[in-house]
PDB file of C-alpha atoms in Angstrom:
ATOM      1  CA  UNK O   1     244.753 235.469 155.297  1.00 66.00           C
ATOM      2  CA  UNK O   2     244.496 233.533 158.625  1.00 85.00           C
ATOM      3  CA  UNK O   3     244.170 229.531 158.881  1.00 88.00           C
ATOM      4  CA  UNK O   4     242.811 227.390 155.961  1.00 88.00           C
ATOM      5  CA  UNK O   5     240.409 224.585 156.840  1.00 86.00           C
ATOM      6  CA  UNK O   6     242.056 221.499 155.253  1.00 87.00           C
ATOM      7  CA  UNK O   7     239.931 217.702 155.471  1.00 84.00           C
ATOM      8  CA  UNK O   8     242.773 215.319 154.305  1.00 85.00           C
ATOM      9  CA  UNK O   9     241.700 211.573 153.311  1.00 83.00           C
ATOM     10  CA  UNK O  10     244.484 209.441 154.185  1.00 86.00           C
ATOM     11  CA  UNK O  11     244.197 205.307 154.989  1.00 84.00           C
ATOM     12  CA  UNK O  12     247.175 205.010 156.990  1.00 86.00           C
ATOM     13  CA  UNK O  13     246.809 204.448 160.735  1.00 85.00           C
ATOM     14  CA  UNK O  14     250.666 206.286 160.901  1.00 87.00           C
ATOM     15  CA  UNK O  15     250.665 208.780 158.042  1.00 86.00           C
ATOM     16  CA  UNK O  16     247.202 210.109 159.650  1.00 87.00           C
ATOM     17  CA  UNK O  17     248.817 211.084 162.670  1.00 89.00           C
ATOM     18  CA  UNK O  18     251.980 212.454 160.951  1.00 91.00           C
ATOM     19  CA  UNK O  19     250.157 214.694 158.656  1.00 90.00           C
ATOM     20  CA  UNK O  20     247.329 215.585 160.830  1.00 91.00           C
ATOM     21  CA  UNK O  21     250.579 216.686 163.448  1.00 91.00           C
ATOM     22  CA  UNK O  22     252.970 218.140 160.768  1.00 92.00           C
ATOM     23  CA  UNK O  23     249.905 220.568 159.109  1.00 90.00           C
ATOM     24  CA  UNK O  24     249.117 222.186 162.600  1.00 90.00           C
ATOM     25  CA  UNK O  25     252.495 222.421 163.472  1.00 93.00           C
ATOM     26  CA  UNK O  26     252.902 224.923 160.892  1.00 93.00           C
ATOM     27  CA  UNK O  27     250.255 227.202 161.735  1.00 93.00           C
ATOM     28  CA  UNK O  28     248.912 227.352 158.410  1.00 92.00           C
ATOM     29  CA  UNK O  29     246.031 224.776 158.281  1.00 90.00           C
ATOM     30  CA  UNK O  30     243.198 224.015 160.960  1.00 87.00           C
ATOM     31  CA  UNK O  31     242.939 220.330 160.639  1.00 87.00           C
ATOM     32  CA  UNK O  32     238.920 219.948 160.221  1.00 83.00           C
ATOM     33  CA  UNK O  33     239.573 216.152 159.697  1.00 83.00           C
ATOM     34  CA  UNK O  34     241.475 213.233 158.651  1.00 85.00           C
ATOM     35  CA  UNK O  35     238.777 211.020 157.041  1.00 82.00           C
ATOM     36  CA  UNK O  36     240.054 207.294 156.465  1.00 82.00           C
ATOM     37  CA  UNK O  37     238.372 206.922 153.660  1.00 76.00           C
ATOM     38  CA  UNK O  38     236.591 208.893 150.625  1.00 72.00           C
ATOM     39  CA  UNK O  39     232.955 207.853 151.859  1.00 74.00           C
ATOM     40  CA  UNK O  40     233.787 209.837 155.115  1.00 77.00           C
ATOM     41  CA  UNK O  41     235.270 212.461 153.719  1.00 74.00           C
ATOM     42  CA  UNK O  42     232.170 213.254 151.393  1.00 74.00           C
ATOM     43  CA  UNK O  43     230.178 213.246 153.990  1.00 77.00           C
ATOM     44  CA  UNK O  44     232.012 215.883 155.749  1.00 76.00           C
ATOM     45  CA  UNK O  45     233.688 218.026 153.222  1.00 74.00           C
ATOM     46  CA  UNK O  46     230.989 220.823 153.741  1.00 69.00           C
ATOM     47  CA  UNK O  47     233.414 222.044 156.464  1.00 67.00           C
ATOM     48  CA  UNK O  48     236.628 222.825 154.122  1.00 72.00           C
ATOM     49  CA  UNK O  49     238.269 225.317 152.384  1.00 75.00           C
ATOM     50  CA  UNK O  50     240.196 222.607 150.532  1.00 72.00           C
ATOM     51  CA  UNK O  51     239.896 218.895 150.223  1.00 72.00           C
ATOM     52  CA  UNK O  52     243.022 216.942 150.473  1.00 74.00           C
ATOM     53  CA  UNK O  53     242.960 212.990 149.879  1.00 72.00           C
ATOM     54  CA  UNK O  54     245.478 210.934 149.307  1.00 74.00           C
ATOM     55  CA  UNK O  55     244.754 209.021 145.583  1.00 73.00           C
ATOM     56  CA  UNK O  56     245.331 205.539 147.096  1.00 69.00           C
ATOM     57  CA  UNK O  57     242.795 205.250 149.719  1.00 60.00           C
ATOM     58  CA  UNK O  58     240.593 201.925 151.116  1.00 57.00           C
ATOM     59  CA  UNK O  59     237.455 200.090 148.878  1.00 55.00           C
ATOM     60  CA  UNK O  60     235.342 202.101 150.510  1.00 48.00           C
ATOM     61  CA  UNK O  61     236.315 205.549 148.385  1.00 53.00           C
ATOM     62  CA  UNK O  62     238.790 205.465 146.442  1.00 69.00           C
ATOM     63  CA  UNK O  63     240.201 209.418 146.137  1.00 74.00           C
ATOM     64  CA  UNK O  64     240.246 209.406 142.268  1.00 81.00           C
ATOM     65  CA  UNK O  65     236.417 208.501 143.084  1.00 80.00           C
ATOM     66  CA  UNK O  66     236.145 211.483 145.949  1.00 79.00           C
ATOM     67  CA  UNK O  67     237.845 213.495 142.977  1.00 84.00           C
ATOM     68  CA  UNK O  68     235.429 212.657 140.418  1.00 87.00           C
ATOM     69  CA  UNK O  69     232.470 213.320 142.603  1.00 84.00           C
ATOM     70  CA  UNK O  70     234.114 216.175 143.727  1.00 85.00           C
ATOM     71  CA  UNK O  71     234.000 217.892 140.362  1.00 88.00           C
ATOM     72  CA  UNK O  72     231.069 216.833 139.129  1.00 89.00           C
ATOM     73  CA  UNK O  73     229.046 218.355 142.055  1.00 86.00           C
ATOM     74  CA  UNK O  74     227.561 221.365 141.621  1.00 88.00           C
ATOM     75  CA  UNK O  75     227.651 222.457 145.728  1.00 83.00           C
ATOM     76  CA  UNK O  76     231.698 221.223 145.762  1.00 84.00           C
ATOM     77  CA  UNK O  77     233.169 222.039 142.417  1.00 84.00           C
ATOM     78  CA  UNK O  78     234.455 225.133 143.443  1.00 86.00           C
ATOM     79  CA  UNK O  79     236.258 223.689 146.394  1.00 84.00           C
ATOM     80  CA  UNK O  80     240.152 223.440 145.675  1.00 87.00           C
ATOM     81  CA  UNK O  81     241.248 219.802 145.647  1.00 87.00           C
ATOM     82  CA  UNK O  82     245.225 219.114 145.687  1.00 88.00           C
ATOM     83  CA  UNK O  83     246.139 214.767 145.664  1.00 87.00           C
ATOM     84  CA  UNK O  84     249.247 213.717 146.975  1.00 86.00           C
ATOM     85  CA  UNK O  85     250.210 209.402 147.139  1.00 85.00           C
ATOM     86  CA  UNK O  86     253.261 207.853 147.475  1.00 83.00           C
ATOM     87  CA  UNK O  87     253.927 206.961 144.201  1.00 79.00           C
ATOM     88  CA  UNK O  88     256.430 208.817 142.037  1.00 80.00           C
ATOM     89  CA  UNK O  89     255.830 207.545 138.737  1.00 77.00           C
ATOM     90  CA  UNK O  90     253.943 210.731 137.506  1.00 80.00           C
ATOM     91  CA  UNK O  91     250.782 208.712 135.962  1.00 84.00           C
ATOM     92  CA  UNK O  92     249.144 209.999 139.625  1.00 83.00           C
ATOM     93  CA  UNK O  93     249.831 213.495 138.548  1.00 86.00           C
ATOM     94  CA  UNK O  94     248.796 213.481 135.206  1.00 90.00           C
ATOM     95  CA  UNK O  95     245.468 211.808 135.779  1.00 88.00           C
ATOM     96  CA  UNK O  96     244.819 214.261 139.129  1.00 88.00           C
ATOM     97  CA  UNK O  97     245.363 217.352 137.077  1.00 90.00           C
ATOM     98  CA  UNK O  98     243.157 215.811 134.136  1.00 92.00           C
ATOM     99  CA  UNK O  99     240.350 215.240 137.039  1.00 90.00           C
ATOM    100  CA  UNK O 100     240.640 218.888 137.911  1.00 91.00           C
ATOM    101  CA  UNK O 101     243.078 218.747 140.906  1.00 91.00           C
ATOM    102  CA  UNK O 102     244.726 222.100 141.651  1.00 91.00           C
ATOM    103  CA  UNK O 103     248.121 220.244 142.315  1.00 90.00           C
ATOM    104  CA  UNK O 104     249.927 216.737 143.270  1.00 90.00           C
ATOM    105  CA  UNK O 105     252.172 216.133 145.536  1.00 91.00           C
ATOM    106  CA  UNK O 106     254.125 213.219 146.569  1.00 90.00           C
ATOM    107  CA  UNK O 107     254.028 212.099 149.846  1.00 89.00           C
ATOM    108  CA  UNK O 108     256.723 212.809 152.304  1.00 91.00           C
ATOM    109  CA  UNK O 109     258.262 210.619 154.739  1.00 89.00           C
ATOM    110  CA  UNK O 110     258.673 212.295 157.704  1.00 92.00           C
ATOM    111  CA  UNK O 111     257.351 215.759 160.030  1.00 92.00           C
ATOM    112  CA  UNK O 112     259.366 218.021 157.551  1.00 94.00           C
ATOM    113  CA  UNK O 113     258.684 217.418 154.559  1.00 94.00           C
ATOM    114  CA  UNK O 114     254.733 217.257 155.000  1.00 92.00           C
ATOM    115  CA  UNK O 115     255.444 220.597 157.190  1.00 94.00           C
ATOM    116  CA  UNK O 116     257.238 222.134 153.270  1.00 95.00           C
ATOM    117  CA  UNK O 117     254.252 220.479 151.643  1.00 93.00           C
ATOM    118  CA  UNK O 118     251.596 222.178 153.927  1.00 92.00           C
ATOM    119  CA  UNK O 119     253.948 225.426 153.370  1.00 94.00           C
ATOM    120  CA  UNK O 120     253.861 224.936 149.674  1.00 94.00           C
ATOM    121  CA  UNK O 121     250.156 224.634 149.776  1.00 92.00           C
ATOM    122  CA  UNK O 122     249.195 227.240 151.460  1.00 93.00           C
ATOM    123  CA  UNK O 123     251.154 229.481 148.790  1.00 93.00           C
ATOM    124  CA  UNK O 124     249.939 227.819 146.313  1.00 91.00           C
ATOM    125  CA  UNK O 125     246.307 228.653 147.466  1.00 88.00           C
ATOM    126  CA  UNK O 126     247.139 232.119 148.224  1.00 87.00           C
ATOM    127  CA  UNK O 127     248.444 232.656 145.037  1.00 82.00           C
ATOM    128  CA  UNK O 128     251.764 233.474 145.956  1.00 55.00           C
TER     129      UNK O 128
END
């Protein structure tokens, strides 16, 4: 399979850049978008192969909310949706999966290890 197209929702001016860099950089994903928040990325997710927001996004879509809508919709439902934050603590996880996320990841701190995650993804989507 060639390139997935990935929209990712992430808030942070910084961590936009450094995923939006680190996904392309592997080859894997063509980077349709990096919406800022989960009222953007609804509006464009008609583009995707897979949705990826970050849980902890701004007031104006939060991405348990982009989730929920997500799932519910009968035109998006069958689009794969895999969360990631920051936090480790697990409840993120727990309630993703529950919401019908594929997978969670935590977020990475640097090039590398969003470059593994976008690696890991892409198995995980090709079922391998």
């Amino acid at each position: 399979m060639g390139k997935l197209n990935i929209l990712i929702a992430e808030n942070d001016a910084n961590g936009k850049v450094l995923i939006q860099e680190s996904f392309a950089d592997t080859g894997l994903f063509n980077v349709v978008a990096v919406a800022e928040d989960g009222k953007i990325l609804k509006d464009i997710m008609e583009e995707s192969d897979i949705l990826f927001p970050d849980v902890i996004l701004s007031a104006a879509g939060h991405g348990y909310d982009v989730l929920y809508y997500i799932k519910r919709s009968d035109a998006f439902r069958e689009i794969p949706v895999v969360t990631y934050s920051a936090s480790d603590s697990g409840s993120e996880e727990k309630k993703c999966q529950q919401m019908g996320a594929l997978k969670h990841f935590i977020k990475p701190d640097n090039a590398p290890g969003y470059q593994k995650m976008a690696k890991e993804l892409y198995d995980l989507l090709l079922g391998e």
